[in-house]
Coordinates of C-alpha atoms in Angstrom, one line a residue:
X1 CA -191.5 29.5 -234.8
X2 CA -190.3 26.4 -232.7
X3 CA -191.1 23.3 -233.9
X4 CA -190.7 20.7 -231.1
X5 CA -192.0 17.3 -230.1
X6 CA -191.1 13.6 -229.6
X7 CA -190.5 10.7 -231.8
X8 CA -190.7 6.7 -230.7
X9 CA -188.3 4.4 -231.6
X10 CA -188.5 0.8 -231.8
X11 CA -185.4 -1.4 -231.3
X12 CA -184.9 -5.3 -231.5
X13 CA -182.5 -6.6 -229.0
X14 CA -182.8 -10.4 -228.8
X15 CA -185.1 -13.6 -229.4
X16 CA -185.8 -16.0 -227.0
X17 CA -187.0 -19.3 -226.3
X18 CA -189.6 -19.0 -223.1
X19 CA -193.1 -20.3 -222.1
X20 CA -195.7 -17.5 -222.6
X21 CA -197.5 -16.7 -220.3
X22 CA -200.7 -15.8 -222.1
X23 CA -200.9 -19.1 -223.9
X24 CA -199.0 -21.3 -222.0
X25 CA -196.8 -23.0 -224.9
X26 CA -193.1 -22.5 -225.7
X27 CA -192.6 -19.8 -228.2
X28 CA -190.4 -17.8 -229.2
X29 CA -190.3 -14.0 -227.7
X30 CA -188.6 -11.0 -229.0
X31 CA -187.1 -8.5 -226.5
X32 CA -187.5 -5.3 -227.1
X33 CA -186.3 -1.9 -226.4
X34 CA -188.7 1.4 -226.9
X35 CA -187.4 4.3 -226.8
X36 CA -188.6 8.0 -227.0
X37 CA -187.3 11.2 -227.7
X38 CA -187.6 14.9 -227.5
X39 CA -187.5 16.4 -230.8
X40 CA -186.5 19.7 -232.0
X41 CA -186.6 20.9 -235.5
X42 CA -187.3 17.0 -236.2
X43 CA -183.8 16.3 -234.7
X44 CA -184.0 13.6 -231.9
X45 CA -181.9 15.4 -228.9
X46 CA -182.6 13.0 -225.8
X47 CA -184.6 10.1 -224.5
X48 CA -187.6 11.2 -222.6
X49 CA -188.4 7.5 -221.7
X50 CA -187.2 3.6 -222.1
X51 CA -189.4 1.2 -221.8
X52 CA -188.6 -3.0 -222.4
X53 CA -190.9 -6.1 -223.1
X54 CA -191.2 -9.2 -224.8
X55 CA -193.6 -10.0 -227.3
X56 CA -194.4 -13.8 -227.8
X57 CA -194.5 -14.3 -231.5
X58 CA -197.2 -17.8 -231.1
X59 CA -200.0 -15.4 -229.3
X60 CA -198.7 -11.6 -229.5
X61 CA -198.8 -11.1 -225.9
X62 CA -196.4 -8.4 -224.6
X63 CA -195.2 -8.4 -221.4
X64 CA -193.4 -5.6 -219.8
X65 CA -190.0 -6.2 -218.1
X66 CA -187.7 -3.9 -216.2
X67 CA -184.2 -3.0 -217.1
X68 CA -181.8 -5.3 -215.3
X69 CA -184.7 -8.2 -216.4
X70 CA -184.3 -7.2 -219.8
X71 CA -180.7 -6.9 -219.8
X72 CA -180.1 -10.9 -218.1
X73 CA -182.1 -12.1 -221.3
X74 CA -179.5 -10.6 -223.1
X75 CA -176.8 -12.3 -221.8
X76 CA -178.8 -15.0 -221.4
X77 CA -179.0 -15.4 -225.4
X78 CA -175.9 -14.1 -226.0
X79 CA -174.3 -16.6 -223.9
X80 CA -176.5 -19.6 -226.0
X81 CA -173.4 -21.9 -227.6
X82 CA -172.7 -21.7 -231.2
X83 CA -174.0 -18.2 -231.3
X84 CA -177.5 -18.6 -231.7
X85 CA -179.8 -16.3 -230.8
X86 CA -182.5 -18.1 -228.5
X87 CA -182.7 -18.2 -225.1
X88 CA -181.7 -22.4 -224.6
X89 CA -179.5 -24.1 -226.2
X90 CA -180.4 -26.7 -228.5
X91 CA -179.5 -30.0 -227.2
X92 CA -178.1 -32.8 -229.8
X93 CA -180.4 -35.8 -230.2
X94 CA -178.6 -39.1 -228.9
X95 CA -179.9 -42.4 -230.4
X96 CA -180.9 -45.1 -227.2
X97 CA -178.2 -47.5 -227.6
X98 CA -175.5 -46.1 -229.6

C-alpha cells in the first residue's frame, strides 16, 4: 500500500503598511507565502504550487500578488529604518516652531 497526497503550508513573510483596497483605509497587511506539497508516506517531498497574497488585517481582504510583487514588499519592509517591520517608515513628529 502507498500512501500519498499533499499537505498546505502557510508561511508569514512580512507586515506592511498599505491602503486596502477593499475598504479603502490604511491598514496593516500581512504578506504571505502558501505553499503546497506532495506527500509521500506523510513526508513532504516537493512543492506542487506557491502561491502569495496580502491579507489586510482592518477588513480580511486578501489579494493575490505575483512573485517578483511579493518579493519587492519584502525588501520594501526590510529596508524600513530601525528594523521595523512595516512597509513606511515612521516619520518623527516636529513641533511648529522649535
Amino acid at each position: 500500500m502507498i500512501i500519498f497526497g499533499t499537505r498546505g503550508y502557510l508561511y508569514q513573510l512580512a507586515i506592511l503598511t498599505l491602503v486596502c483596497g477593499g475598504c479603502g483605509n490604511p491598514a496593516a497587511h500581512t504578506l504571505r507565502k502558501r505553499v503546497t506539497k506532495f506527500t509521500l508516506f506523510f513526508v513532504p517531498l516537493f512543492p506542487v504550487s506557491t502561491r502569495y497574497a496580502t491579507q489586510c488585517t482592518f477588513c480580511g481582504t486578501e489579494q493575490k500578488v505575483t512573485k517578483e510583487q511579493a518579493e519587492q514588499l519584502q525588501t520594501q519592509a526590510a529596508g524600513a529604518p530601525g528594523g521595523q517591520p512595516h512597509g513606511r517608515p515612521q516619520q518623527p513628529h516636529q513641533h511648529p516652531g522649535a
